[in-house]
Amino acid sequence: MEISANSLYILATLHLFLLVYLPFTAADSNADNSTSRSGSTSCNNEFQSVLVKNWVDGVEGESLVGLSAKFGAILPRQRRDALKLPVVFANPLSCCSSSSSKLSNSIVVSTRGDCAFTTKAQVAQSEGASGLVVINDNEELYKMVCSGNDTSLNIIIPVVMIPKSEGDTIKKPMEAGRKVELLLYSPDRPIVDLSVIFLWMMAVGTILLACLWPDIVARKKDDEHYNQLSPKESSNAGTAKGDSENESVDINATGAIAFVISASTFLVLFYFFMSSGFVWCLIVLFCIGGVEGMHMVIVSLVLRISENCGQKTVNLPLLGSVSFLSLGVLPFCIAFAVFWAVKQQASYAWIGQDVLAICLMLSVLQTARLPNIKVSSVLLCCAFFYDIFWVFLSPLIFHESVMIAVARGSHSGGVAIPLLLRIPRYFDPWGGYNMVGFGDVLFPGLLISFTYRYDKSTKKSTLNGYFLWVMIGYGTGLFLTYLGLYLMDGHGQPALLYLVPCTLGLTVVLGMLRGELKSLWSYGTDESPTSGPSSTSGSAGQA
């Protein structure tokens, strides 16, 4: 299948995005759970991540994120306990001396520099201000601490720093004479955001659907294959294309090793040369693969319902005989992908991204196959160490986690990398997204797909087979990934660290206990006692 092979090629070159769940908006953990608003007489406050709600002429804007000082009032945890106050500029803007502006009962905005942070806070407080927001001169959240001489303080207003870009969000409307109001509080991040349950279901459901897909869309053996945009080799090409053995690609051990080595190379290149243009190239490739996958899904489902829909054809240059159904579906798929690419910054864009991603992964899992546990072990073990190295060990060489830096797109100009499933954190006041990368679905998915074909070809029952237990293992491994994320305070986790033992490890253990490991290891080769039906039944699982 020509187009699906192209889809596999895209994933083979770009699969380095074994992105684990990463919070779209990182938040520091807050050790102090007090809701007291009392002032601090010394520099012993815990740093708090601060949610800065803002209104311009009464219209609420996007929330900003800041960091509280080591001194001053402790911000409330609940929004209802915080006050919504007007904002005024300090004059002078550095807030290092008495202001000529009226600051009482307002939140003062000042710039960094010219004097100590404690001096700014004392000046603002002495003028009757209810809070101080310091705009940094760069995009970092600098930790405001006391100087050596500040041994005794009586600062009872909250002091918060925000990055330069977010400070501009406040300054520009104020300079235009518009009324700006702020509300400062530091909500706790929920232990479990319920949206992660839906992401878990999405990842598990994608693999389950990919394994069952051949049975869902199965048609008569003499039907033409659903992907009729593929070139026809002869007038009998329909029959030839119906042979699923011509539509799948077996991954071998050498290819599996090369797969991971090339991924490491591309990952380093992306780390050093990442740019918005580079990310847009990935977006285009993602859209091409998504269009192919969506076309495959829609056409195959339509033909499953009504086989006659694919009978009328037209001859096209290069493509040969193509059904009107395929021609009708293709423009819709292209329009869907283009609309998503144009609107990918919109709040609802995650829906389109997930639809394209699931369709793409369904297509890949129908095209690529692991022939046996031997090749599965090589691929997943290489990916296992690859994931761990680039998340946990790469900081020893590059001074930061290369995988996390690429995943967050630190140098991509704000353009997000699309090769992942994501869902908004609806139940988290900090917002952001829960995410899981393609690699964390595709790599285990290839193994699970093999166990489904193996069970089917060897006529194993559900409980005596491998598919059910490995699916349960995958779901458990994904749960452990999220648990590890929570225990490590939101630090990105190499999901394959948990998924490989829970899938490949479980398969090997079950095979050993049942005395079938040799059959699983060499399945599909002359050495396997069940190799006879492998090429037929195994391929049929991918029809």
Coordinates of C-alpha atoms in Angstrom, one line a residue:
M1 CA 0.0 0.0 0.0
E2 CA 1.9 3.0 -1.3
I3 CA 0.4 5.7 0.8
S4 CA 0.5 3.8 4.1
A5 CA 4.2 3.0 3.4
N6 CA 4.8 6.8 3.1
S7 CA 3.1 7.2 6.4
L8 CA 5.4 4.7 8.0
Y9 CA 8.4 6.5 6.5
I10 CA 7.3 9.7 8.1
L11 CA 7.0 8.0 11.5
A12 CA 10.3 6.3 11.0
T13 CA 12.2 9.5 10.6
L14 CA 10.3 11.5 13.1
H15 CA 9.5 9.0 15.8
L16 CA 12.1 10.6 18.1
F17 CA 9.2 12.4 19.6
L18 CA 8.7 9.7 22.2
L19 CA 7.1 12.5 24.1
V20 CA 5.9 11.6 27.6
Y21 CA 3.2 13.5 29.4
L22 CA 4.5 17.0 29.9
P23 CA 2.6 19.8 31.4
F24 CA 2.0 22.5 28.8
T25 CA 2.3 25.1 31.6
A26 CA 4.8 24.0 34.3
A27 CA 4.1 25.0 37.9
D28 CA 6.4 24.9 40.8
S29 CA 5.2 22.8 43.8
N30 CA 4.1 24.9 46.8
A31 CA 5.4 23.6 50.0
D32 CA 3.5 26.0 52.2
N33 CA -0.2 25.2 52.4
S34 CA -1.1 28.1 54.7
T35 CA -3.8 30.5 53.6
S36 CA -2.7 33.2 56.0
R37 CA -2.4 36.7 54.6
S38 CA -0.2 37.9 57.5
G39 CA 3.1 39.6 56.7
S40 CA 6.6 38.1 57.0
T41 CA 9.1 39.7 59.4
S42 CA 11.9 37.8 57.8
C43 CA 12.9 36.1 54.5
N44 CA 11.6 32.7 55.3
N45 CA 8.6 32.4 52.9
E46 CA 8.4 29.5 50.5
F47 CA 8.4 30.6 46.9
Q48 CA 4.9 30.3 45.5
S49 CA 3.9 30.0 41.8
V50 CA 1.3 32.8 41.4
L51 CA -1.7 32.8 39.1
V52 CA -2.3 36.4 37.9
K53 CA -5.8 37.0 36.6
N54 CA -6.2 40.2 34.6
W55 CA -9.0 42.3 33.3
V56 CA -8.9 45.1 30.8
D57 CA -11.9 47.4 30.9
G58 CA -13.8 44.6 32.7
V59 CA -13.0 41.9 30.1
E60 CA -10.9 39.0 31.5
G61 CA -7.8 38.1 29.6
E62 CA -5.5 35.1 29.7
S63 CA -4.0 34.2 33.0
L64 CA -0.4 35.1 33.7
V65 CA 2.1 33.2 35.8
G66 CA 4.4 34.7 38.3
L67 CA 6.6 33.8 41.3
S68 CA 6.2 35.3 44.8
A69 CA 9.1 36.7 46.8
K70 CA 10.8 35.2 49.8
F71 CA 9.2 38.0 51.9
G72 CA 5.9 39.7 52.1
A73 CA 2.3 38.3 52.5
I74 CA 1.5 34.7 51.7
L75 CA -1.0 34.6 48.8
P76 CA -4.4 32.8 49.3
R77 CA -5.0 29.4 47.8
Q78 CA -8.6 30.0 46.7
R79 CA -9.6 32.6 44.2
R80 CA -12.6 33.6 46.3
D81 CA -10.2 34.7 49.1
A82 CA -8.2 37.0 46.8
L83 CA -9.1 40.7 46.0
K84 CA -9.6 42.1 42.5
L85 CA -7.8 45.4 42.6
P86 CA -6.9 48.2 40.0
V87 CA -3.4 48.5 38.8
V88 CA -1.2 51.7 38.8
F89 CA 2.3 52.4 37.7
A90 CA 4.9 53.4 40.2
N91 CA 6.3 56.8 39.6
P92 CA 9.3 56.5 39.2
L93 CA 8.6 53.2 37.5
S94 CA 11.5 51.5 39.5
C95 CA 9.5 52.2 42.7
C96 CA 12.8 53.0 44.5
S97 CA 11.5 56.3 46.0
S98 CA 8.3 57.8 47.1
S99 CA 5.8 57.8 44.2
S100 CA 4.0 60.9 42.9
S101 CA 1.1 58.6 41.8
K102 CA -1.7 57.6 44.2
L103 CA -1.0 54.0 45.1
S104 CA -3.5 53.3 47.9
N105 CA -5.8 50.3 47.6
S106 CA -4.2 49.2 44.3
I107 CA -1.6 46.8 43.0
V108 CA 1.6 48.6 42.0
V109 CA 3.5 47.7 38.9
S110 CA 7.2 48.4 38.8
T111 CA 10.3 47.4 36.8
R112 CA 13.3 45.5 38.1
G113 CA 16.5 47.3 38.9
D114 CA 18.0 50.5 40.6
C115 CA 17.3 49.2 44.2
A116 CA 16.7 46.0 46.2
F117 CA 13.4 44.2 45.9
T118 CA 12.7 44.8 49.6
T119 CA 13.1 48.5 49.1
K120 CA 10.5 48.5 46.3
A121 CA 8.1 46.6 48.5
Q122 CA 8.6 49.0 51.5
V123 CA 8.1 52.0 49.2
A124 CA 4.9 50.6 47.8
Q125 CA 3.6 49.6 51.2
S126 CA 4.4 52.9 52.7
E127 CA 2.3 54.6 50.0
G128 CA -0.7 52.4 50.8
A129 CA -0.5 49.8 48.0
S130 CA -2.1 46.4 48.5
G131 CA 0.4 44.5 46.4
L132 CA 3.5 44.9 44.2
V133 CA 4.1 43.2 40.8
V134 CA 7.7 43.5 39.5
I135 CA 8.3 43.1 35.8
N136 CA 11.5 41.3 35.0
D137 CA 13.8 42.5 32.3
N138 CA 13.8 39.0 30.6
E139 CA 11.6 35.9 30.4
E140 CA 12.9 34.3 33.6
L141 CA 11.2 34.2 36.9
Y142 CA 13.9 35.6 39.1
K143 CA 13.7 34.5 42.8
M144 CA 13.3 37.7 44.9
V145 CA 15.2 37.3 48.2
C146 CA 16.4 39.7 50.9
S147 CA 19.8 41.3 50.8
G148 CA 22.3 40.7 53.6
N149 CA 21.3 43.8 55.5
D150 CA 17.5 43.0 55.6
T151 CA 17.6 41.2 58.9
S152 CA 14.2 42.5 60.1
L153 CA 11.3 43.3 57.8
N154 CA 7.7 44.3 58.2
I155 CA 6.3 43.8 54.7
I156 CA 2.7 42.8 54.8
I157 CA 1.8 43.1 51.1
P158 CA 2.3 40.3 48.5
V159 CA 5.2 40.8 46.1
V160 CA 5.2 38.9 42.8
M161 CA 7.6 38.8 39.8
I162 CA 6.3 38.2 36.3
P163 CA 8.3 37.8 33.0
K164 CA 8.9 40.7 30.6
S165 CA 6.4 39.5 28.0
E166 CA 3.6 39.0 30.5
G167 CA 4.5 42.4 32.0
D168 CA 3.9 43.9 28.5
T169 CA 0.4 42.4 28.6
I170 CA -0.3 44.6 31.6
K171 CA 1.7 47.7 30.5
K172 CA 0.4 48.2 27.0
P173 CA -3.3 48.6 27.8
M174 CA -2.4 50.9 30.7
E175 CA -0.3 53.1 28.5
A176 CA -3.3 53.3 26.2
G177 CA -5.3 54.7 29.1
R178 CA -7.4 51.6 29.7
K179 CA -8.4 50.3 33.1
V180 CA -6.5 47.2 34.2
E181 CA -7.3 45.1 37.2
L182 CA -5.4 42.1 38.7
L183 CA -6.2 39.3 41.1
L184 CA -3.3 37.3 42.7
Y185 CA -3.6 33.9 44.2
S186 CA -1.6 30.6 44.4
P187 CA -3.9 27.6 43.9
D188 CA -2.8 24.1 44.6
R189 CA -2.4 21.9 41.6
P190 CA -4.8 18.9 42.0
I191 CA -3.2 15.6 42.8
V192 CA -5.1 14.0 40.0
D193 CA -6.6 16.0 37.1
L194 CA -9.6 14.0 35.8
S195 CA -8.7 14.9 32.2
V196 CA -5.8 12.5 32.5
I197 CA -8.3 9.7 32.7
F198 CA -9.6 10.6 29.2
L199 CA -6.1 10.8 27.9
W200 CA -5.4 7.3 29.3
M201 CA -8.6 6.0 27.6
M202 CA -7.6 7.7 24.3
A203 CA -4.1 6.0 24.3
V204 CA -5.4 2.6 25.3
G205 CA -8.4 2.9 22.9
T206 CA -6.2 3.8 20.0
I207 CA -4.1 0.6 20.4
L208 CA -7.3 -1.5 21.0
L209 CA -9.0 -0.1 17.9
A210 CA -5.8 -0.6 15.8
C211 CA -5.7 -4.3 16.8
L212 CA -9.4 -4.9 16.1
W213 CA -9.5 -2.7 13.0
P214 CA -9.0 -5.5 10.4
D215 CA -12.0 -7.4 11.9
I216 CA -14.1 -4.2 12.0
V217 CA -13.7 -3.3 8.4
A218 CA -13.3 -6.9 7.0
R219 CA -15.0 -7.5 3.6
K220 CA -15.1 -10.2 1.1
K221 CA -11.7 -11.5 0.0
D222 CA -12.2 -10.3 -3.6
D223 CA -13.1 -6.7 -2.7
E224 CA -10.7 -4.0 -3.7
H225 CA -8.7 -2.5 -0.9
Y226 CA -10.1 0.6 0.6
N227 CA -7.1 2.8 -0.2
Q228 CA -7.9 3.3 -3.9
L229 CA -5.7 6.3 -4.3
S230 CA -2.8 3.8 -4.6
P231 CA -1.5 3.3 -8.2
K232 CA -2.9 0.2 -9.9
E233 CA -0.3 -2.1 -11.4
S234 CA -2.7 -3.9 -13.8
S235 CA -6.4 -4.5 -14.4
N236 CA -6.3 -7.1 -11.7
A237 CA -4.6 -4.9 -9.3
G238 CA -7.7 -4.8 -7.1
T239 CA -7.2 -8.4 -6.3
A240 CA -3.5 -8.0 -5.8
K241 CA -4.1 -5.0 -3.4
G242 CA -6.6 -7.1 -1.5
D243 CA -3.8 -9.4 -0.4
S244 CA -2.8 -7.9 2.9
E245 CA 0.7 -9.3 2.6
N246 CA 1.4 -6.6 0.1
E247 CA 0.1 -4.0 2.5
S248 CA 2.4 -4.5 5.5
V249 CA 6.0 -4.0 6.3
D250 CA 7.8 -6.3 8.7
I251 CA 10.4 -4.6 10.9
N252 CA 13.6 -6.6 11.4
A253 CA 16.2 -6.5 14.2
T254 CA 18.7 -4.5 12.2
G255 CA 16.1 -2.0 11.2
A256 CA 15.0 -1.7 14.8
I257 CA 18.5 -0.8 16.0
A258 CA 19.0 1.6 13.1
F259 CA 15.6 3.1 14.0
V260 CA 16.7 4.2 17.4
I261 CA 20.2 5.3 16.4
S262 CA 18.7 7.6 13.7
A263 CA 16.2 8.9 16.2
S264 CA 19.0 10.0 18.6
T265 CA 20.8 11.7 15.7
F266 CA 17.6 13.6 14.7
L267 CA 16.9 14.5 18.4
V268 CA 20.3 16.2 18.8
L269 CA 19.8 18.0 15.5
F270 CA 16.4 19.2 16.6
Y271 CA 17.9 20.3 20.0
F272 CA 20.5 22.5 18.4
F273 CA 18.7 23.7 15.3
M274 CA 15.1 23.9 16.5
S275 CA 13.2 26.8 15.0
S276 CA 9.6 27.8 14.2
G277 CA 10.4 26.9 10.5
F278 CA 11.6 23.5 11.5
V279 CA 8.5 22.8 13.6
W280 CA 6.3 23.9 10.7
C281 CA 8.0 21.3 8.5
L282 CA 6.9 18.7 11.1
I283 CA 3.4 20.2 11.1
V284 CA 3.2 19.7 7.3
L285 CA 4.5 16.1 7.5
F286 CA 2.0 15.5 10.3
C287 CA -0.8 16.8 8.2
I288 CA 0.2 14.6 5.3
G289 CA 0.2 11.5 7.5
G290 CA -3.0 12.6 9.2
V291 CA -4.8 13.1 5.8
E292 CA -3.7 9.6 4.7
G293 CA -4.8 8.0 7.9
M294 CA -8.2 9.8 8.0
H295 CA -8.7 8.9 4.3
M296 CA -8.1 5.2 5.2
V297 CA -10.4 5.3 8.1
I298 CA -13.3 7.0 6.4
V299 CA -13.2 5.0 3.1
S300 CA -12.8 1.7 4.8
L301 CA -15.8 2.4 7.1
V302 CA -17.9 3.5 4.2
L303 CA -17.0 0.4 2.2
R304 CA -17.7 -1.8 5.2
I305 CA -21.3 -0.3 5.3
S306 CA -21.9 -0.3 1.6
E307 CA -19.5 -2.1 -0.7
N308 CA -21.2 -0.6 -3.8
C309 CA -19.9 2.8 -2.9
G310 CA -16.4 1.9 -4.3
Q311 CA -17.5 0.4 -7.6
K312 CA -17.6 3.6 -9.7
T313 CA -14.1 4.6 -10.8
V314 CA -12.2 7.1 -12.9
N315 CA -8.8 6.8 -14.6
L316 CA -6.3 9.4 -13.4
P317 CA -2.7 10.0 -14.6
L318 CA -0.1 8.3 -12.5
L319 CA -2.8 7.0 -10.1
G320 CA -4.7 4.9 -12.6
S321 CA -8.2 3.7 -11.6
V322 CA -9.5 5.6 -8.6
S323 CA -12.9 5.3 -7.1
F324 CA -15.2 8.4 -6.8
L325 CA -15.5 7.6 -3.1
S326 CA -11.8 8.2 -2.6
L327 CA -11.9 11.4 -4.7
G328 CA -14.8 12.6 -2.6
V329 CA -13.3 11.9 0.8
L330 CA -9.8 13.2 0.0
P331 CA -10.7 16.9 -0.2
F332 CA -12.6 16.7 3.1
C333 CA -9.5 15.2 4.8
I334 CA -7.2 17.8 3.3
A335 CA -9.6 20.6 4.4
F336 CA -9.7 19.2 7.9
A337 CA -5.9 19.1 8.2
V338 CA -5.5 22.6 6.7
F339 CA -8.1 24.1 9.1
W340 CA -6.4 22.5 12.1
A341 CA -3.0 23.9 10.9
V342 CA -4.4 27.4 10.6
K343 CA -6.3 27.3 13.9
Q344 CA -3.8 25.2 15.9
Q345 CA -3.5 28.0 18.5
A346 CA -7.2 28.0 19.2
S347 CA -8.5 26.6 22.4
Y348 CA -10.4 23.8 20.5
A349 CA -7.5 22.9 18.3
W350 CA -6.6 19.9 20.4
I351 CA -9.6 18.1 19.1
G352 CA -8.5 18.3 15.5
Q353 CA -4.9 17.3 16.5
D354 CA -6.1 14.2 18.3
V355 CA -8.3 13.2 15.4
L356 CA -5.5 13.4 12.9
A357 CA -3.1 11.8 15.3
I358 CA -5.3 8.8 16.0
C359 CA -6.0 8.3 12.3
L360 CA -2.3 8.5 11.6
M361 CA -1.4 5.9 14.3
L362 CA -4.2 3.6 13.1
S363 CA -2.7 3.7 9.6
V364 CA 0.9 3.1 10.9
L365 CA -0.2 0.1 13.1
Q366 CA -1.9 -1.4 10.0
T367 CA 1.2 -1.0 8.0
A368 CA 4.1 -1.8 10.3
R369 CA 4.4 -5.2 12.0
L370 CA 6.7 -6.9 14.5
P371 CA 7.1 -10.5 13.3
N372 CA 8.0 -12.0 16.6
I373 CA 9.2 -11.4 20.2
K374 CA 12.8 -11.4 19.1
V375 CA 12.5 -8.3 17.0
S376 CA 10.0 -6.8 19.6
S377 CA 12.7 -7.2 22.3
V378 CA 15.3 -5.5 20.2
L379 CA 13.1 -2.6 19.2
L380 CA 11.5 -2.0 22.6
C381 CA 14.7 -2.5 24.6
C382 CA 16.5 0.0 22.4
A383 CA 13.7 2.5 22.8
F384 CA 13.6 1.8 26.5
F385 CA 17.3 2.9 27.0
Y386 CA 16.9 5.7 24.4
D387 CA 14.0 7.2 26.4
I388 CA 15.8 7.0 29.7
F389 CA 19.1 8.4 28.4
W390 CA 17.6 11.4 26.7
V391 CA 15.3 12.3 29.6
F392 CA 17.4 11.5 32.7
L393 CA 21.1 11.2 31.6
S394 CA 21.4 13.8 28.8
P395 CA 21.6 16.7 31.4
L396 CA 25.0 15.3 32.4
I397 CA 26.2 16.2 28.9
F398 CA 24.0 19.0 27.7
H399 CA 23.1 20.6 31.1
E400 CA 19.4 20.0 30.5
S401 CA 17.2 17.2 29.4
V402 CA 17.3 17.1 25.6
M403 CA 14.1 15.2 25.3
I404 CA 12.1 17.7 27.5
A405 CA 13.7 20.7 25.8
V406 CA 12.7 19.5 22.4
A407 CA 9.3 18.4 23.6
R408 CA 8.6 21.9 25.0
G409 CA 9.9 23.5 21.9
S410 CA 12.1 25.9 23.8
H411 CA 13.5 27.4 20.6
S412 CA 10.5 26.9 18.3
G413 CA 9.2 30.5 18.5
G414 CA 6.0 29.4 20.3
V415 CA 4.9 26.9 17.7
A416 CA 3.9 23.6 19.3
I417 CA 5.2 20.3 18.1
P418 CA 2.2 18.3 17.0
L419 CA 3.3 14.6 17.3
L420 CA 1.4 13.8 20.4
L421 CA -2.1 13.3 21.9
R422 CA -3.2 16.0 24.2
I423 CA -6.2 17.1 26.2
P424 CA -6.7 20.3 28.3
R425 CA -6.4 20.1 32.1
Y426 CA -10.0 21.3 32.6
F427 CA -9.9 20.6 36.3
D428 CA -6.6 22.3 37.0
P429 CA -6.7 26.1 37.8
W430 CA -3.3 26.4 36.2
G431 CA -4.6 25.1 32.9
G432 CA -2.3 23.6 30.4
Y433 CA -2.5 20.1 28.8
N434 CA -1.9 16.5 29.6
M435 CA 0.1 14.9 26.8
V436 CA 1.3 11.5 25.6
G437 CA 3.7 11.1 22.7
F438 CA 3.3 9.0 19.6
G439 CA 6.2 6.7 20.6
D440 CA 4.5 5.8 23.8
V441 CA 1.5 4.5 21.8
L442 CA 3.2 3.2 18.6
F443 CA 6.0 1.1 20.2
P444 CA 3.9 -0.8 22.7
G445 CA 1.1 -0.9 20.0
L446 CA 3.3 -2.8 17.6
L447 CA 3.9 -5.4 20.3
I448 CA 0.3 -5.6 21.3
S449 CA -0.8 -5.9 17.7
F450 CA 1.6 -8.9 17.3
T451 CA 0.1 -10.6 20.3
Y452 CA -3.3 -10.2 18.8
R453 CA -2.2 -11.8 15.5
Y454 CA -0.4 -14.6 17.4
D455 CA -3.5 -15.4 19.5
K456 CA -5.6 -15.4 16.4
S457 CA -3.3 -17.6 14.3
T458 CA -2.7 -20.1 17.1
K459 CA -6.5 -20.1 18.0
K460 CA -5.9 -19.2 21.7
S461 CA -8.8 -18.3 23.9
T462 CA -9.0 -14.8 25.4
L463 CA -7.7 -15.8 28.9
N464 CA -5.1 -18.3 27.6
G465 CA -3.8 -15.9 25.0
Y466 CA -1.5 -12.9 25.4
F467 CA -3.4 -10.0 23.9
L468 CA -5.7 -9.3 26.8
W469 CA -3.0 -9.4 29.5
V470 CA -0.6 -7.2 27.5
M471 CA -3.4 -4.7 26.9
I472 CA -3.9 -4.6 30.7
G473 CA -0.2 -4.3 31.2
Y474 CA -0.1 -1.3 28.8
G475 CA -2.9 0.4 30.7
T476 CA -1.1 -0.3 34.0
G477 CA 2.2 1.0 32.6
L478 CA 0.6 4.2 31.5
F479 CA -1.0 4.7 34.9
L480 CA 2.5 4.2 36.5
T481 CA 3.8 6.9 34.2
Y482 CA 1.3 9.4 35.5
L483 CA 2.0 8.3 39.1
G484 CA 5.8 8.8 38.5
L485 CA 5.0 12.2 37.1
Y486 CA 3.1 13.2 40.3
L487 CA 5.8 11.8 42.6
M488 CA 8.5 13.7 40.7
D489 CA 6.6 17.0 41.0
G490 CA 5.7 17.3 37.3
H491 CA 9.1 16.4 35.9
G492 CA 8.7 14.8 32.5
Q493 CA 8.8 11.0 32.6
P494 CA 10.2 8.6 30.1
A495 CA 7.0 6.6 29.6
L496 CA 8.7 3.6 28.1
L497 CA 10.5 3.1 31.4
Y498 CA 7.2 1.9 32.7
L499 CA 5.5 0.7 29.5
V500 CA 8.3 -1.7 28.3
P501 CA 8.4 -3.9 31.5
C502 CA 4.6 -3.9 31.6
T503 CA 4.2 -5.1 28.0
L504 CA 7.3 -6.8 26.7
G505 CA 8.3 -8.0 30.2
L506 CA 4.8 -9.4 30.8
T507 CA 4.8 -11.2 27.4
V508 CA 8.2 -12.8 28.1
V509 CA 7.2 -13.9 31.6
L510 CA 3.9 -15.4 30.4
G511 CA 5.7 -17.1 27.5
M512 CA 8.2 -18.7 30.0
L513 CA 5.5 -19.8 32.4
R514 CA 3.5 -21.4 29.6
G515 CA 6.5 -23.0 27.9
E516 CA 5.8 -21.0 24.7
L517 CA 8.7 -18.5 24.7
K518 CA 10.5 -20.3 21.9
S519 CA 7.5 -20.2 19.8
L520 CA 7.0 -16.5 20.5
W521 CA 10.7 -15.7 20.0
S522 CA 11.0 -17.3 16.5
Y523 CA 7.4 -17.0 15.4
G524 CA 7.2 -16.6 11.6
T525 CA 10.6 -18.3 10.9
D526 CA 11.5 -21.9 10.0
E527 CA 12.6 -22.5 13.6
S528 CA 9.1 -21.8 15.0
P529 CA 6.7 -24.8 15.5
T530 CA 3.9 -22.4 14.6
S531 CA 5.6 -20.7 11.6
G532 CA 3.4 -22.5 9.2
P533 CA 0.3 -20.2 9.6
S534 CA 2.4 -17.2 10.4
S535 CA 2.6 -15.6 7.0
T536 CA -1.1 -16.3 6.3
S537 CA -2.9 -15.8 9.5
G538 CA -0.5 -13.1 10.8
S539 CA -0.9 -11.1 7.6
A540 CA -4.6 -11.6 7.6
G541 CA -4.6 -9.7 10.9
Q542 CA -3.5 -6.7 9.1
A543 CA -6.0 -6.9 6.2

